[in-house]
mmCIF file of C-alpha atoms in Angstrom:
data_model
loop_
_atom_site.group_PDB
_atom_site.id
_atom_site.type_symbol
_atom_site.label_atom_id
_atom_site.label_comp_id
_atom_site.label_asym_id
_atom_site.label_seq_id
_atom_site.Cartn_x
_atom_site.Cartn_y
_atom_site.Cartn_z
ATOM 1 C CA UNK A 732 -7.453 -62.878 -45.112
ATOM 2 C CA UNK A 733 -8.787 -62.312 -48.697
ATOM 3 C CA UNK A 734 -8.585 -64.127 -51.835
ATOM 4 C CA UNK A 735 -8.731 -62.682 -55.123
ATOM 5 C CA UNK A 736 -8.950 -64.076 -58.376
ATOM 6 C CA UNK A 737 -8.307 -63.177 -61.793
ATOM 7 C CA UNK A 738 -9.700 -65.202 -65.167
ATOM 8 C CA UNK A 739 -9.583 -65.048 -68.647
ATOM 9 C CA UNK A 740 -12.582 -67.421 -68.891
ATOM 10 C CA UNK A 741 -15.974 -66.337 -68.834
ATOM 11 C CA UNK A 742 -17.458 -65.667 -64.979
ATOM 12 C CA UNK A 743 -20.827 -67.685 -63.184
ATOM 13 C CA UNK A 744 -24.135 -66.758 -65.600
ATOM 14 C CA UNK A 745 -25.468 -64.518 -62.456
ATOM 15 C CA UNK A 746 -22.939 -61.321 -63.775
ATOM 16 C CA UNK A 747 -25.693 -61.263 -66.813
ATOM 17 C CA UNK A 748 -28.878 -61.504 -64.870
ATOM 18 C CA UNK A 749 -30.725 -58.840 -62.940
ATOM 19 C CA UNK A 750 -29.914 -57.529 -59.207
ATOM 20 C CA UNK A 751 -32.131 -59.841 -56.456
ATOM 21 C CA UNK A 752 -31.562 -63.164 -58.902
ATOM 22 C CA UNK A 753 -29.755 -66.158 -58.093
ATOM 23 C CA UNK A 754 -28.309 -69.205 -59.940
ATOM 24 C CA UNK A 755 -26.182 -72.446 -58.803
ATOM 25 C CA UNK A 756 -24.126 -72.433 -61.714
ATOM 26 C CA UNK A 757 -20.575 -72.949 -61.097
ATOM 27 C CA UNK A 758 -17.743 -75.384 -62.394
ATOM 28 C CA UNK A 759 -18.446 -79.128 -61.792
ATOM 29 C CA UNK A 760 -16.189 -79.516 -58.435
ATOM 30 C CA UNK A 761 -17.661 -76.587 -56.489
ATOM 31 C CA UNK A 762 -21.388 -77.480 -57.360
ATOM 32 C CA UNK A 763 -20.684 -81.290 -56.467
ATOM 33 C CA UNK A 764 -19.512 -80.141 -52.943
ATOM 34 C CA UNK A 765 -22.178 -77.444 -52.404
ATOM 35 C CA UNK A 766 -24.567 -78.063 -54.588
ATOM 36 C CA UNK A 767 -27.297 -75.089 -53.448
ATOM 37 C CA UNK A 768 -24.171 -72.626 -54.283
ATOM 38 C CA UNK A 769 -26.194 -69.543 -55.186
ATOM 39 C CA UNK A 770 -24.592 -66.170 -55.788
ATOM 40 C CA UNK A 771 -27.294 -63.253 -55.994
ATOM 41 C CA UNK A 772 -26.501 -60.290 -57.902
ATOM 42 C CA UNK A 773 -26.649 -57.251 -55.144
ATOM 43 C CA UNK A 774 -25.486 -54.106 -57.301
ATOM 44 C CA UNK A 775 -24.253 -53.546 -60.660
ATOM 45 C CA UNK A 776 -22.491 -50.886 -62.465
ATOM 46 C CA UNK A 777 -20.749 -50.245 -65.609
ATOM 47 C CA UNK A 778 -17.821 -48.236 -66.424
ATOM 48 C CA UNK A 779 -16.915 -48.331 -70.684
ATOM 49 C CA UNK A 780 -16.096 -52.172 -71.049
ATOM 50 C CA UNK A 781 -15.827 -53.182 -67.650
ATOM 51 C CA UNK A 782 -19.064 -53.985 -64.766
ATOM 52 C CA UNK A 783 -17.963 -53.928 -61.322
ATOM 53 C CA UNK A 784 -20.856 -56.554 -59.258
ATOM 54 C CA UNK A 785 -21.190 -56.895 -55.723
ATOM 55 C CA UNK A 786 -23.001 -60.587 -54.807
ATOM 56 C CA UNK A 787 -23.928 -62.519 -52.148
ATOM 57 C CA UNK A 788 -22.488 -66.239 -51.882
ATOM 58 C CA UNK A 789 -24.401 -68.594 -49.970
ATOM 59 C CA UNK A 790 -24.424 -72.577 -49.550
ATOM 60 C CA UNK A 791 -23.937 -75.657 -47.477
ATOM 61 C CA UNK A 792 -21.043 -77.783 -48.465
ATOM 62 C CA UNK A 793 -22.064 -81.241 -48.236
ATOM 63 C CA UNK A 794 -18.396 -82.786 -49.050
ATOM 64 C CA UNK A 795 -15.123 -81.598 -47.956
ATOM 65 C CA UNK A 796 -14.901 -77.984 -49.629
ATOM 66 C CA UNK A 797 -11.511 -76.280 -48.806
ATOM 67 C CA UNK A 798 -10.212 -78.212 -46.600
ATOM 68 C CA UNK A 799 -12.668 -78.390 -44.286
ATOM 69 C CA UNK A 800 -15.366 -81.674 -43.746
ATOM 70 C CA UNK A 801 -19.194 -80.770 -43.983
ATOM 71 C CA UNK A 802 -20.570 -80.406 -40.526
ATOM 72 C CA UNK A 803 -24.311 -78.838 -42.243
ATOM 73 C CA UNK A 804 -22.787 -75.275 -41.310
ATOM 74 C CA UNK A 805 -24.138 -72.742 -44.194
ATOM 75 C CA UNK A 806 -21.784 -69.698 -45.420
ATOM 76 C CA UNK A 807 -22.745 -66.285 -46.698
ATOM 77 C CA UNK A 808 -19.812 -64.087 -47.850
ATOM 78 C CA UNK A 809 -19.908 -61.331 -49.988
ATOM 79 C CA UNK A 810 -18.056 -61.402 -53.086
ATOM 80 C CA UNK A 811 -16.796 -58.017 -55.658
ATOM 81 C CA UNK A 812 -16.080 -59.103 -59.087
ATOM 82 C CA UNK A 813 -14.835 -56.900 -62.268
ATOM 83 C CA UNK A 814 -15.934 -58.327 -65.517
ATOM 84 C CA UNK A 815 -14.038 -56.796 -68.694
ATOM 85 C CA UNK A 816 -16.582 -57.613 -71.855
ATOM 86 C CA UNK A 817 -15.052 -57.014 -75.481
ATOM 87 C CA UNK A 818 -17.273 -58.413 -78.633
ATOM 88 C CA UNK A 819 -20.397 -58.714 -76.124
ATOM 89 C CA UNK A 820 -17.788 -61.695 -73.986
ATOM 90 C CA UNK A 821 -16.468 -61.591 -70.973
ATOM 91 C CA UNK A 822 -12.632 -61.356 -71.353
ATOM 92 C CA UNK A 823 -11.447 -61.061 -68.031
ATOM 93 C CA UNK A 824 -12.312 -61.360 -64.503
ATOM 94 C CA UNK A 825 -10.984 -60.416 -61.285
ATOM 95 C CA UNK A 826 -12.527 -61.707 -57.984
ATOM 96 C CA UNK A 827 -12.125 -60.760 -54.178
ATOM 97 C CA UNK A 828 -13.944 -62.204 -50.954
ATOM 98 C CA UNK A 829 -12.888 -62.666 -47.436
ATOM 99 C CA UNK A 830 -11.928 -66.449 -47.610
ATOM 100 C CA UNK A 831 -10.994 -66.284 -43.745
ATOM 101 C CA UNK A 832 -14.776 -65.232 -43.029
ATOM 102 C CA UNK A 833 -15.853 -67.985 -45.169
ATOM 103 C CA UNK A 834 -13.822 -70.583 -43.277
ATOM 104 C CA UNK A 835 -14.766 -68.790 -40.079
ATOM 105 C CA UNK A 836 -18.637 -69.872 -40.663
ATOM 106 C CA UNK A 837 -17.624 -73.214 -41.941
ATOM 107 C CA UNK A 838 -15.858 -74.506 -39.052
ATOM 108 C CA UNK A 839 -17.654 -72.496 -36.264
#
């Protein structure tokens, strides 16, 4: 099973920072139920006005997160993004990770 996402708002800070760094920025409800979310920027390439990212997700939900209770089980998926960046901003953003992994290591 994998879940995609696309956005017109802008994407987690770590799409601007260099490969090997991490951040545990992310909107208010994720970061409340995992709070050491960290995605770390893996590979990065750019093609005209869009950057293609490959990251590494990692956390330990410590409220219920998708449907499933916290048990102190950690995740690490990896995620592929495409960023489209007109003006210097982010535009658009389409997401894709393997969601049935990630509940896979959360329940297991």
């Amino acid at each position: 099973m994998a879940w995609t996402s696309s956005s017109t708002t802008e994407p987690p800070s770590t799409a601007s920072r260099p490969p090997g760094t991490t951040s545990s920025r992310c909107n208010g409800t994720t970061s409340t139920r995992s709070p050491d979310l960290h995605w770390e920027l893996k590979e990065l390439l750019f093609d005209g006005d869009r950057l293609a990212a490959r990251l590494v997700n990692t956390g330990t939900p410590v409220k219920t997160w998708l449907g499933v209770p916290p048990t102190g089980a950690s995740f690490e998926i990896t995620e592929y993004a495409i960023y489209q960046v007109r003006d210097g901003r982010f535009v658009h953003m389409t997401a894709l990770h393997d969601a049935g992994e990630l509940l896979r290591q959360l329940t297991t």
